[in-house]
Amino acid sequence: MQHPESLQYLGVRDDIAARIAGGEFKPGERLPSERQLQIGGGVARGTVREALFQLEAEGVIYRKDRSGWYVSPPPVVYDPTRWEGFMSYVEAQGRRPATETLSKTDIVCDGMLAEIFSRPIGSPMYWIRRRRSVDGRAVLFESIVVDASLAPGLIDHDLNGSLTSVLKSVYGIGVARNKVDMRPCALTGEEAEALRVKSGLPGLNLVRTCYDAQGRVVEFDREHWRHDSLKISVDIRVR
Amino acid sequence: MQHPESLQYLGVRDDIAARIAGGEFKPGERLPSERQLQIGGGVARGTVREALFQLEAEGVIYRKDRSGWYVSPPPVVYDPTRWEGFMSYVEAQGRRPATETLSKTDIVCDGMLAEIFSRPIGSPMYWIRRRRSVDGRAVLFESIVVDASLAPGLIDHDLNGSLTSVLKSVYGIGVARNKVDMRPCALTGEEAEALRVKSGLPGLNLVRTCYDAQGRVVEFDREHWRHDSLKISVDIRVR
DNA sequence: TCTTAGACTTGGTCTAGACCAGTGCGCTCC
DNA sequence: GGAGCGCACTGGTCTAGACCAAGTCTAAGA
């Protein structure tokens, strides 16, 4: 830990990082295969992989399963206090956003949701699962619950755009308050599968609770982001 | 990626996770050694390590270099909009905080700082590096720059407590606005060393810029957190 | 009682293989 | 020109070792 200069994988890591910084590999491009990098450096494949994992943790590169290692594009900047919807937000940064609705179903309130929404157990809710991409790469998986009594028929609409704007334009529901919880996590299970990443890759878990002007919970949203795709920027007055 | 049930390391991971959840190992306690876990599961040490890395990424366990793997205590909750200082914050959650000042020096504004502080290049500044711990475990490394003209003699004070309260009580400077940038990162170099973690471990990078009531930048703070030690909770009104 | 030296344990690094499953490309056939 | 097939290549998983450096503990010595 104190002798980085003597560790082979750190040498390989810095080597690859320098080649990326030097422009030999550009964002979105594929790196040489692990076995090729191995020959170049005269080290075992495990050592090369350790170096690649480090660069992945730093967000410099990412992998497509059994396809190769690629240079990461810059992350998307996200200000939870200025949330105008994913699509317009990403577009404003000159990137190409996309949304896929993976499922939309009727459910009923369980105990946890009942508490969040302050509604009785068994109340009708909508449950929506979406995957969102930037420039063709899946960066975000979200699982949304909406109070069906506030937005009846919501899931019959096209939900591949901004949910916020559908709530606003169709149902007249505006979001007045946002509660956001964030924590680093590992992407596992359905999140890892939806984002097509190896289970265990670090990510960011973001839980949003949206309230309308009357203080009712409109939307409860659990988001899982790739760790290398998001930069959060908050500007707030201290209370 | 779609057949988790057939992968050995996921089996080992779930095994260990279940033993932790079942109370066999409690927060702060050490797990059996990798070689012992290996015998128990009948797998190679590399496979056991892969399972441990996954649990580490999930924040379930952490490691002390060459000492062993330990069960993680719960994370600290941090609301950047209600910042009252690390010490009181952690104490309010029933934990034991500690701060070590690693260095405090006079510096002069370089180009980047000049822009942030809106001060001429060469202006005097103070540069403070601190390590902060919860229950004896280092969780946060921070590098702070303070405008020396606003708080002359600041570094002669004891800085192992709350910097905010020193600025307030000694210099009458209150923080009125906070700009916070957050992004997942890998802990490397001096951060990794200060937190005594392996270089490349995922972490959270938090950059705070504090403004006083006149809009002057008082403090510029770069924090690196262990990824498993922090949960961020923001409650905001949408603008 | 406190310190110290040394043995032992632990995780950290590294090698050199093996086999598997999914990707992607080129070739063939229609 | 398009569709389908097959194979080479890629990363993913796993084994079975080796050696090292730093942490930990114990027993001897001051």
Tab-separated table of C-alpha atoms in Angstrom, chain B residues 71-231:
chain	number	residue	atom	x	y	z
B	71	VAL	CA	-18.022	-6.966	9.296
B	72	SER	CA	-18.904	-3.359	8.448
B	73	PRO	CA	-20.740	-1.175	10.925
B	74	PRO	CA	-23.723	0.809	9.574
B	75	PRO	CA	-22.911	3.923	7.537
B	76	VAL	CA	-23.129	7.499	8.767
B	77	VAL	CA	-26.032	9.518	7.406
B	78	TYR	CA	-25.090	12.884	5.984
B	79	ASP	CA	-27.457	15.626	4.872
B	80	PRO	CA	-25.462	18.350	3.100
B	81	THR	CA	-28.321	20.798	3.609
B	82	ARG	CA	-28.239	20.387	7.371
B	83	TRP	CA	-24.518	20.394	7.881
B	84	GLU	CA	-23.640	21.155	11.481
B	85	GLY	CA	-20.161	19.733	11.453
B	86	PHE	CA	-18.896	16.204	11.400
B	87	MET	CA	-18.425	15.811	15.135
B	88	SER	CA	-21.896	16.735	16.323
B	89	TYR	CA	-23.415	14.976	13.361
B	90	VAL	CA	-21.787	11.649	14.073
B	91	GLU	CA	-22.397	11.936	17.797
B	92	ALA	CA	-26.090	12.553	17.182
B	93	GLN	CA	-26.166	9.144	15.542
B	94	GLY	CA	-24.724	7.515	18.628
B	95	ARG	CA	-21.282	6.999	17.131
B	96	ARG	CA	-17.849	8.073	18.325
B	97	PRO	CA	-16.216	10.613	15.974
B	98	ALA	CA	-12.570	11.646	15.897
B	99	THR	CA	-10.496	14.037	13.843
B	100	GLU	CA	-6.770	14.150	13.190
B	101	THR	CA	-5.161	17.130	11.534
B	102	LEU	CA	-2.541	15.665	9.199
B	103	SER	CA	-1.116	18.988	8.068
B	104	LYS	CA	-1.866	22.710	8.113
B	105	THR	CA	0.196	25.086	6.022
B	106	ASP	CA	0.261	28.522	4.418
B	107	ILE	CA	-0.048	28.436	0.651
B	108	VAL	CA	-0.738	30.941	-2.086
B	109	CYS	CA	-3.546	30.894	-4.613
B	110	ASP	CA	-2.821	29.050	-7.840
B	111	GLY	CA	-4.933	29.491	-10.953
B	112	MET	CA	-7.627	27.002	-9.967
B	113	LEU	CA	-8.031	28.368	-6.438
B	114	ALA	CA	-7.992	31.939	-7.733
B	115	GLU	CA	-10.982	31.133	-9.871
B	116	ILE	CA	-12.856	29.338	-7.112
B	117	PHE	CA	-12.252	32.050	-4.510
B	118	SER	CA	-12.442	34.963	-6.968
B	119	ARG	CA	-9.146	36.203	-5.557
B	120	PRO	CA	-5.922	37.163	-7.336
B	121	ILE	CA	-3.281	34.533	-7.968
B	122	GLY	CA	-0.803	34.657	-5.105
B	123	SER	CA	-3.385	35.513	-2.437
B	124	PRO	CA	-2.611	33.874	0.910
B	125	MET	CA	-4.588	30.770	1.757
B	126	TYR	CA	-4.548	28.080	4.397
B	127	TRP	CA	-4.392	24.456	3.404
B	128	ILE	CA	-5.552	21.872	5.912
B	129	ARG	CA	-5.556	18.095	5.572
B	130	ARG	CA	-7.558	16.039	8.011
B	131	ARG	CA	-8.547	12.446	8.616
B	132	ARG	CA	-11.832	11.739	10.333
B	133	SER	CA	-12.933	8.525	11.957
B	134	VAL	CA	-16.055	6.906	13.289
B	135	ASP	CA	-15.722	4.412	16.137
B	136	GLY	CA	-11.993	4.223	15.530
B	137	ARG	CA	-12.196	3.521	11.798
B	138	ALA	CA	-10.960	6.153	9.333
B	139	VAL	CA	-13.846	6.972	7.013
B	140	LEU	CA	-12.994	10.332	5.512
B	141	PHE	CA	-9.964	12.192	4.219
B	142	GLU	CA	-10.370	15.870	3.485
B	143	SER	CA	-8.271	18.601	1.980
B	144	ILE	CA	-9.513	22.069	2.871
B	145	VAL	CA	-8.524	25.478	1.576
B	146	VAL	CA	-9.600	28.596	3.480
B	147	ASP	CA	-9.182	32.220	2.428
B	148	ALA	CA	-6.511	33.502	4.844
B	149	SER	CA	-7.633	37.113	4.499
B	150	LEU	CA	-11.034	36.201	5.926
B	151	ALA	CA	-9.683	34.146	8.820
B	152	PRO	CA	-6.168	35.360	9.699
B	153	GLY	CA	-4.341	33.058	12.078
B	154	LEU	CA	-6.811	30.227	11.551
B	155	ILE	CA	-4.196	27.496	11.499
B	156	ASP	CA	-2.925	28.486	14.948
B	157	HIS	CA	-6.174	27.244	16.400
B	158	ASP	CA	-6.977	23.648	17.271
B	159	LEU	CA	-8.530	22.252	14.122
B	160	ASN	CA	-9.426	18.820	15.454
B	161	GLY	CA	-12.959	19.947	16.163
B	162	SER	CA	-15.432	21.670	13.927
B	163	LEU	CA	-13.874	24.088	11.472
B	164	THR	CA	-17.256	25.671	10.870
B	165	SER	CA	-17.663	26.553	14.518
B	166	VAL	CA	-14.150	28.041	14.709
B	167	LEU	CA	-14.944	30.228	11.714
B	168	LYS	CA	-18.198	31.256	13.348
B	169	SER	CA	-17.095	31.827	16.918
B	170	VAL	CA	-13.628	33.296	16.302
B	171	TYR	CA	-14.090	35.160	13.032
B	172	GLY	CA	-17.831	35.691	12.942
B	173	ILE	CA	-18.070	34.002	9.560
B	174	GLY	CA	-21.264	32.063	8.942
B	175	VAL	CA	-21.822	29.744	5.994
B	176	ALA	CA	-24.895	30.797	4.064
B	177	ARG	CA	-24.632	28.688	0.966
B	178	ASN	CA	-23.142	25.334	0.157
B	179	LYS	CA	-22.304	23.947	-3.243
B	180	VAL	CA	-21.776	20.222	-3.192
B	181	ASP	CA	-20.485	17.995	-5.968
B	182	MET	CA	-20.493	14.272	-5.487
B	183	ARG	CA	-19.227	11.421	-7.535
B	184	PRO	CA	-18.189	7.852	-7.071
B	185	CYS	CA	-14.454	7.395	-7.408
B	186	ALA	CA	-11.617	5.045	-6.650
B	187	LEU	CA	-9.496	5.789	-3.621
B	188	THR	CA	-5.893	6.056	-4.739
B	189	GLY	CA	-2.653	7.731	-3.763
B	190	GLU	CA	-2.754	9.858	-0.638
B	191	GLU	CA	-6.451	9.235	0.008
B	192	ALA	CA	-5.967	5.482	0.014
B	193	GLU	CA	-2.923	5.836	2.205
B	194	ALA	CA	-4.634	8.170	4.678
B	195	LEU	CA	-7.635	5.859	4.958
B	196	ARG	CA	-5.340	2.825	5.032
B	197	VAL	CA	-7.178	1.065	2.246
B	198	LYS	CA	-5.962	-0.712	-0.833
B	199	SER	CA	-5.546	1.631	-3.767
B	200	GLY	CA	-8.497	1.228	-6.112
B	201	LEU	CA	-11.160	0.632	-3.473
B	202	PRO	CA	-14.357	2.436	-4.453
B	203	GLY	CA	-15.107	5.628	-2.592
B	204	LEU	CA	-17.130	8.781	-2.775
B	205	ASN	CA	-15.635	12.090	-3.749
B	206	LEU	CA	-17.432	15.085	-2.311
B	207	VAL	CA	-16.456	18.647	-3.155
B	208	ARG	CA	-17.971	21.413	-1.054
B	209	THR	CA	-17.726	25.117	-1.649
B	210	CYS	CA	-18.971	27.243	1.240
B	211	TYR	CA	-20.117	30.823	0.761
B	212	ASP	CA	-20.798	33.425	3.432
B	213	ALA	CA	-23.769	35.793	3.446
B	214	GLN	CA	-21.908	38.217	1.160
B	215	GLY	CA	-21.378	35.481	-1.412
B	216	ARG	CA	-17.659	35.211	-0.775
B	217	VAL	CA	-16.098	31.764	-0.901
B	218	VAL	CA	-14.987	30.950	2.618
B	219	GLU	CA	-13.950	27.344	2.376
B	220	PHE	CA	-13.232	24.884	-0.397
B	221	ASP	CA	-13.285	21.294	0.727
B	222	ARG	CA	-12.446	18.093	-1.122
B	223	GLU	CA	-13.559	15.022	0.805
B	224	HIS	CA	-12.924	11.368	0.056
B	225	TRP	CA	-15.146	8.911	1.881
B	226	ARG	CA	-14.980	5.170	2.193
B	227	HIS	CA	-17.825	3.959	0.037
B	228	ASP	CA	-19.349	1.898	2.819
B	229	SER	CA	-19.372	4.609	5.454
B	230	LEU	CA	-21.676	7.229	4.081
B	231	LYS	CA	-25.301	7.587	3.243
